[in-house]
Coordinates of C-alpha atoms in Angstrom, one line a residue:
X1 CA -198.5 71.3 -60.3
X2 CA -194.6 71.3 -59.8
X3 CA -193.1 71.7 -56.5
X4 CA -189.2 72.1 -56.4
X5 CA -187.4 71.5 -52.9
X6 CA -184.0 72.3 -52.1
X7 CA -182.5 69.1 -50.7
X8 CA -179.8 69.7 -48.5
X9 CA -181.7 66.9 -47.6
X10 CA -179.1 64.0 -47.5
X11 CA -177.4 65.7 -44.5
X12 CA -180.6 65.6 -42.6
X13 CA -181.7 64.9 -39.5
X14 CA -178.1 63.7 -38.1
X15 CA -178.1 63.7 -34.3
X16 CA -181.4 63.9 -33.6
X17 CA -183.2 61.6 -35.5
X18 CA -180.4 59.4 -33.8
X19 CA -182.8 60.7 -30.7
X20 CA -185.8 60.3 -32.3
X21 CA -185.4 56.9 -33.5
X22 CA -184.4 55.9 -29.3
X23 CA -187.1 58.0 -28.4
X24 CA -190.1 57.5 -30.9
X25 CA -190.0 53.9 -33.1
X26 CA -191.7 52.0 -30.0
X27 CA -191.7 48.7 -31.4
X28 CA -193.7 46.2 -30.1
X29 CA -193.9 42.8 -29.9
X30 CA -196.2 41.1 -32.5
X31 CA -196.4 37.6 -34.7
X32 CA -192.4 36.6 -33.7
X33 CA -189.2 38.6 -34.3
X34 CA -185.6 37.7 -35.3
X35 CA -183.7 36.6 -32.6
X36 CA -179.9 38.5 -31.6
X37 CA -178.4 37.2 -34.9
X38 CA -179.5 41.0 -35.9
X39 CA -176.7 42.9 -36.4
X40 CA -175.6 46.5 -36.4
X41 CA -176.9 46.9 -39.7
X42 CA -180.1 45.7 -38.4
X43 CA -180.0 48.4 -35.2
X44 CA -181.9 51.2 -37.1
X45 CA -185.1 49.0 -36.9
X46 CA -184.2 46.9 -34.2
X47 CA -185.8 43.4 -34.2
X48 CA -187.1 42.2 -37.7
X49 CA -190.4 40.8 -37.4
X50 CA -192.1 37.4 -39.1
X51 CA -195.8 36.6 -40.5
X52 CA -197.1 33.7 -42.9
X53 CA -198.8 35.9 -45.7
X54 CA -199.6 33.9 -48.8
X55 CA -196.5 31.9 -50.1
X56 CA -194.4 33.5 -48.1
X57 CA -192.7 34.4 -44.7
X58 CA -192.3 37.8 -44.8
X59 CA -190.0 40.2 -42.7
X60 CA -190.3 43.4 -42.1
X61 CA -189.8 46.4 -39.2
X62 CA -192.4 48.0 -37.6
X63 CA -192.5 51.4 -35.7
X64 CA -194.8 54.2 -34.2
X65 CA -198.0 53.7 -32.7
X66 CA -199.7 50.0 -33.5
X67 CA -203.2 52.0 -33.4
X68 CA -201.8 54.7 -36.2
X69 CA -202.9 55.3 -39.0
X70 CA -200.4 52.8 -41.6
X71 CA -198.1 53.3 -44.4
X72 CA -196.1 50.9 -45.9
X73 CA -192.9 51.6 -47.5
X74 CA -191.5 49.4 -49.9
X75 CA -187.6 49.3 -51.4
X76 CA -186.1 48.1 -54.7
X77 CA -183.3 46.5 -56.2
X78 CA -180.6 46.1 -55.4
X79 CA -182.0 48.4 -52.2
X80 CA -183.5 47.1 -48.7
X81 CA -185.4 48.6 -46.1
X82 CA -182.5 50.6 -44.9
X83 CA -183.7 52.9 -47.9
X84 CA -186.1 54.0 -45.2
X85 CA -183.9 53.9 -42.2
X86 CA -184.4 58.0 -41.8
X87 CA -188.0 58.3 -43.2
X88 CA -189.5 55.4 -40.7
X89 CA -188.8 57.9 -37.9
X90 CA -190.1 60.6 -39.0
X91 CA -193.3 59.5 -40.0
X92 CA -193.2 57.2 -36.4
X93 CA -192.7 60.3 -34.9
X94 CA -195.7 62.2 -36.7
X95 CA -197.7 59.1 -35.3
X96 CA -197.9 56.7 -37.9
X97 CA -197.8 52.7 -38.0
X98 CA -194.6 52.1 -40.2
X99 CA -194.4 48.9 -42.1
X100 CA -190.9 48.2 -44.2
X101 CA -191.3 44.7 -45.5
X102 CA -188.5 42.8 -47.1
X103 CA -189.7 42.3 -50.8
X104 CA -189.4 38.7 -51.9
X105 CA -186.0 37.6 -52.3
X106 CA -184.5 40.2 -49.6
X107 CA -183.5 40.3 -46.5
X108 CA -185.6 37.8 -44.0
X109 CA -188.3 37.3 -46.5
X110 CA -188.5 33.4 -47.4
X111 CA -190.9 31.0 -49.5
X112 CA -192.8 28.7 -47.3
X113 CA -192.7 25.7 -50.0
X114 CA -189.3 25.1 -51.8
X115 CA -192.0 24.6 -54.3
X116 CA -193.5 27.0 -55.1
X117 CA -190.9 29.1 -58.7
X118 CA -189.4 32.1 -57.7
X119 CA -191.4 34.2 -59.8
X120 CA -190.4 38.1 -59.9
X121 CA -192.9 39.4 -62.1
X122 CA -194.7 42.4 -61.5
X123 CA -198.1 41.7 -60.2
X124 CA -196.9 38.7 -57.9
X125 CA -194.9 41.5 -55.7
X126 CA -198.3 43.4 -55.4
X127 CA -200.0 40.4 -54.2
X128 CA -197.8 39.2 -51.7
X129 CA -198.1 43.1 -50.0
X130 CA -202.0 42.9 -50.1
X131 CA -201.1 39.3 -48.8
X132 CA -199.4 41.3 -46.0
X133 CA -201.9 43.6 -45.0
X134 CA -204.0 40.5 -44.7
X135 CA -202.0 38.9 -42.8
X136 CA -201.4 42.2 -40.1
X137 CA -205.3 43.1 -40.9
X138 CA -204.6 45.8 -42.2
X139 CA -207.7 47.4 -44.5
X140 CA -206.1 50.2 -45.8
X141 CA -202.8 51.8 -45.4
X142 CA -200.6 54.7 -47.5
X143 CA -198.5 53.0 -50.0
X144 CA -194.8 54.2 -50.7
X145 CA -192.0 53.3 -52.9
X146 CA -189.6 53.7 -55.0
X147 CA -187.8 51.0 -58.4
X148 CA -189.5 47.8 -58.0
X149 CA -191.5 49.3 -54.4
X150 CA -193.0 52.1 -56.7
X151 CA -193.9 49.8 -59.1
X152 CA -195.4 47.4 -56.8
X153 CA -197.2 50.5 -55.0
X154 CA -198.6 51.9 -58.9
X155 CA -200.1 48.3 -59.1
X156 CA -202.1 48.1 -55.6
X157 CA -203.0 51.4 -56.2
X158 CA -204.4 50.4 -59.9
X159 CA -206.3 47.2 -58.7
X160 CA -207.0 47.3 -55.3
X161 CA -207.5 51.2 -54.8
X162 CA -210.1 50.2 -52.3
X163 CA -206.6 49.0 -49.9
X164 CA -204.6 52.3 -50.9
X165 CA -205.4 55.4 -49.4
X166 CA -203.1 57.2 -51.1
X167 CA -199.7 56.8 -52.6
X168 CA -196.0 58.4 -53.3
X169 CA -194.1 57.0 -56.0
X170 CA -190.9 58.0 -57.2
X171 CA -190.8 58.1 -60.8
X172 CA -194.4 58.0 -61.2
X173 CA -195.9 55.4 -63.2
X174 CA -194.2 52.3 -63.7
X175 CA -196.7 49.6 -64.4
X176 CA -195.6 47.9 -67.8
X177 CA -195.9 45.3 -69.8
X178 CA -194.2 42.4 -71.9
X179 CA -195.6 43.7 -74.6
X180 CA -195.0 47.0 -74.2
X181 CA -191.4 46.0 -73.7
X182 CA -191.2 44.5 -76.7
X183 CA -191.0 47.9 -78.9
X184 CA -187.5 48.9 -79.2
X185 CA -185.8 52.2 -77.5
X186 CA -183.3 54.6 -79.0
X187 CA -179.8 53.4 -78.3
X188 CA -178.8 55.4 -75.6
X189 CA -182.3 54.3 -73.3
X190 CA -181.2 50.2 -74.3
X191 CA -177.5 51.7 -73.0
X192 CA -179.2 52.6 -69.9
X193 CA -180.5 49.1 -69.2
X194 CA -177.5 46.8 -69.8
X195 CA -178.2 44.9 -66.8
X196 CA -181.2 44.1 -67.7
X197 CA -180.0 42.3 -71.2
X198 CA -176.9 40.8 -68.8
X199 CA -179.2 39.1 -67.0
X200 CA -181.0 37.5 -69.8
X201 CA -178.0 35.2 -70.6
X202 CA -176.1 32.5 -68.3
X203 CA -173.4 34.4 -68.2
X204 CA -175.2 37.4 -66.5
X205 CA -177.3 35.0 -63.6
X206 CA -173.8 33.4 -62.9
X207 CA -172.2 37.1 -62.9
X208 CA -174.4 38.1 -60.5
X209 CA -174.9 35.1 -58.2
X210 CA -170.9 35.4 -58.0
X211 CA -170.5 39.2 -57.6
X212 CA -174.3 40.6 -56.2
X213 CA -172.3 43.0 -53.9
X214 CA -170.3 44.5 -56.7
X215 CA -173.0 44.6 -59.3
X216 CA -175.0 46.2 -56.4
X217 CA -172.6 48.8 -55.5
X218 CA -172.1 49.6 -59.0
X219 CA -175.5 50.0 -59.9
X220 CA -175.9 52.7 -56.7
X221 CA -172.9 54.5 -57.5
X222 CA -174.4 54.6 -61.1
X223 CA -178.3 55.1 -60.3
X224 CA -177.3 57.8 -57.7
X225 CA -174.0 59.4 -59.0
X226 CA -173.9 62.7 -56.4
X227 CA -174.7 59.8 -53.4
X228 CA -171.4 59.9 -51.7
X229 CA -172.7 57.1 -49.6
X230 CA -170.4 54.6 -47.3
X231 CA -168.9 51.5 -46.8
X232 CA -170.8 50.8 -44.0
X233 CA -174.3 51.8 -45.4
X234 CA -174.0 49.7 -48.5
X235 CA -173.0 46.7 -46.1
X236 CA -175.8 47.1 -44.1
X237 CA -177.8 46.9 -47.0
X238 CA -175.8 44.3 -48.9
X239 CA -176.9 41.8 -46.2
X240 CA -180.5 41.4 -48.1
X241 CA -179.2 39.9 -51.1
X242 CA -177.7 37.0 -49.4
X243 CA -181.0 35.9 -49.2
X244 CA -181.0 32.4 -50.8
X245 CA -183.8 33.0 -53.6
X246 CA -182.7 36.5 -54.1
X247 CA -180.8 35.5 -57.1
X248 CA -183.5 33.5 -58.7
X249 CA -186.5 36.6 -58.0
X250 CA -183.6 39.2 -59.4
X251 CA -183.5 37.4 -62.7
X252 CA -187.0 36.2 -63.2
X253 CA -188.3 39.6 -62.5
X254 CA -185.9 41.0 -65.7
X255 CA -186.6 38.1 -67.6
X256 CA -190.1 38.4 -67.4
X257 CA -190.1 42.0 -68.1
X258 CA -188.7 41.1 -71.3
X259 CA -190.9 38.4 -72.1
X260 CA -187.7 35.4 -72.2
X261 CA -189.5 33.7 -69.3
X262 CA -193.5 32.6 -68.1
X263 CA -195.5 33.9 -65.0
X264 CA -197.2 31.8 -63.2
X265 CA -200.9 31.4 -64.6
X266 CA -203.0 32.2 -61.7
X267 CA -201.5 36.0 -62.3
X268 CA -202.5 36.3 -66.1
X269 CA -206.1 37.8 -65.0
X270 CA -203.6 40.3 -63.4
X271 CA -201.6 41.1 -65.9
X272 CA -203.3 41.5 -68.9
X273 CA -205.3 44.0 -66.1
X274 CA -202.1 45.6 -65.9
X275 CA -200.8 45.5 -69.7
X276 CA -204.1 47.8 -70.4
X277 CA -202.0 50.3 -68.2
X278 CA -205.1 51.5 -65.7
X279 CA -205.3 54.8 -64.7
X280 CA -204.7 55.2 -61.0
X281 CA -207.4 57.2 -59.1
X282 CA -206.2 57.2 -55.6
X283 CA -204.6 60.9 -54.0
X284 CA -200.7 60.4 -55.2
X285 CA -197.9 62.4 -55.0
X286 CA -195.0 61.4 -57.6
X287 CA -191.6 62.3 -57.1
X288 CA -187.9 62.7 -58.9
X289 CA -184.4 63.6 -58.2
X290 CA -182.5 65.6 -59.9
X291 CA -179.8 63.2 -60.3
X292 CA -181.6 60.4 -61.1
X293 CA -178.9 57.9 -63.1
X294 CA -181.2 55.1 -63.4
X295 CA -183.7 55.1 -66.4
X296 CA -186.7 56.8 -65.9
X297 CA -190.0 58.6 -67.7
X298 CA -190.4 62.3 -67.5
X299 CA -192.9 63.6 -65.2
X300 CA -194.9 65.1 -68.5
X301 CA -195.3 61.3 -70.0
X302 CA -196.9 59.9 -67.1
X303 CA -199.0 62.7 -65.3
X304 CA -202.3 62.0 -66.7
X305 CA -202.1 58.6 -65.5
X306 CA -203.0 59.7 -62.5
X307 CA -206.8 60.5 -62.5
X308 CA -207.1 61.3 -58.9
X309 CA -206.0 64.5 -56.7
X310 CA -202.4 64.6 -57.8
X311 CA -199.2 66.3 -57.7
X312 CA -195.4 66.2 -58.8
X313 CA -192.9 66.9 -56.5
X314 CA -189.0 67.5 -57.7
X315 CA -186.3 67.4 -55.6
X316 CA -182.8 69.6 -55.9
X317 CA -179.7 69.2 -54.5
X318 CA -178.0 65.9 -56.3
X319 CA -180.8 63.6 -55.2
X320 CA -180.6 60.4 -57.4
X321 CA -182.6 57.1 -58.1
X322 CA -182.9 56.3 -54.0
X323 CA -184.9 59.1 -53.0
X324 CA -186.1 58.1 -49.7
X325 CA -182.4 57.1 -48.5
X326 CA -180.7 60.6 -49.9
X327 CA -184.1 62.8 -49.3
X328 CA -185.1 60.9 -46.1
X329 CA -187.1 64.0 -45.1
X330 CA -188.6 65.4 -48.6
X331 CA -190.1 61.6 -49.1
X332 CA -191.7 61.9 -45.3
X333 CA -192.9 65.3 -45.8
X334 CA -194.5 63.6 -49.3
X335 CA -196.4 61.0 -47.8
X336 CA -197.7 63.0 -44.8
X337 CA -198.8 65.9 -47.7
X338 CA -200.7 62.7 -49.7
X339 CA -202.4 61.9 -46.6
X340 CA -203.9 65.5 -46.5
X341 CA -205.0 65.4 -50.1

């Protein structure tokens, strides 16, 4: 079933879940945290915590209770955790453990070995979150996302449902496959993913390693083309892509997609798993803007995917391809419905 919101949703909250967010994120101390080099566009999740999970050292924020029930809420590119700067408090507030980690590439997140490649393919972004909920022991937790963190979020909920109590994803199912990407669109879809052939030449890693805040702007403004968002909130965002492998992740992960580059082996089990495009049985919501720029299915193509308790949710009022940053509390209100179903 369909339900349609109004969104006057991006104007939410204002003042008071300035109050809330004092009042309710209760953060506390766990593994280690960032020191003061945090800065104000760090402030909406105050310190940015550190763990060891798998090949990497992840960041994330935390807040709520540590003894509630957890959901973990996972970005895109070019996004961050800021996507969820608004939706963290609300669900805090409803007394939920929070989790916003930094995807590989992003933000605090680093590789423990300068060894290991900085693979960006789909199923090694699944395993370092299950790596993560490992690490915080962590059995079971909502899973939430939207671009690459719905993507990520369809896979744990396809292969590890037993660690997914339920999940929202925006734009529904997203799990691909090199082959799959092999077939060619209609012109106007291959239009809609000129990044993606950018990046496949020199020219387009160099473009972007020169100009990631521009590219990353333009891709915002384009992916959400009603978002009259500020200077100030892309900055604060921005930040993440100075990450020193963010580059490298970015265009392996596009490469990959369109088979120009290897995964690693140990995740070929994984993905030929994934190429057979599993149904996904947990309780799930799926989500999408009205003003989605970005390319993305139609609810109809993907529905039956979903072989569990499910419904769609669309959301009016301008609300493009970052859903949980322009409909902070229509993506809260999603995940607390899922946990109900």
């Amino acid at each position: 079933m369909t339900d349609s919101i109004n969104a006057s949703r991006r104007r939410l909250l204002g003042a008071t879940v300035a109050s809330i967010g004092v009042m309710q994120l209760g953060f506390s101390g766990l593994v280690r945290a960032q020191s003061a080099r945090a800065t104000n566009a760090e402030s909406s999740f105050g310190e940015i915590r550190q763990i060891n999970a798998g090949t990497l050292d992840i960041g994330y924020a935390q807040a709520g209770p540590e003894n509630g029930p957890p959901v973990i809420l996972l970005h895109g590119w070019p996004y961050d955790i800021h996507a969820f700067a608004e939706v963290a408090p609300i669900l805090a507030s409803a007394g939920y453990r929070v989790i916003v980690p930094y995807l590989r590439g992003y933000g605090t997140t680093r590789f423990l070995s300068a060894d290991t490649p900085r693979n960006g393919q789909q199923a090694v972004v699944a395993v370092d979150i299950i790596a993560l909920m490992d690490a915080l022991r962590i059995q079971k937790a909502l899973i939430a996302g939207f671009d690459w963190g719905a993507r990520t979020a369809d896979i744990m909920a396809a292969l590890w449902p037993e660690r997914c109590k339920a999940l929202v994803s925006v734009s529904g199912y997203l799990i691909g496959s090199q082959e799959a990407n092999r077939a060619p669109l209609p012109p106007k879809a291959e239009f809609a993913w000129w990044y993606q052939f950018y990046f496949s030449t020199e020219r387009g890693r160099a473009g972007y390693e020169a100009n990631r805040r521009e590219f990353s702007k333009l891709i915002w403004q384009t992916a959400s083309p009603q978002w009259h968002f500020d200077d100030a909130t892309f900055e604060r965002s921005a930040q993440a892509f100075d990450n020193p492998d963010h580059v490298a992740v970015v265009i392996h992960n596009y490469r990959w997609r369109l088979g120009l580059v290897e995964g690693e082996p140990q995740y070929d089990a994984l993905e030929k798993r994934l190429a057979a495009a599993p149904p996904i049985t947990v309780p799930t919501i799926t989500m999408e803007g009205d003003a989605n720029g970005a390319p993305h299915p139609n609810p109809s193509a993907y529905a039956k995917k979903f072989t569990g308790k499910y419904r769609h949710v669309d959301v009016g009022g301008g609300i493009g391809h970052n859903l949980p940053q322009e409909a902070p509390k229509a993506f809260a209100d999603a995940v607390m419905a899922v946990d109900r179903m």
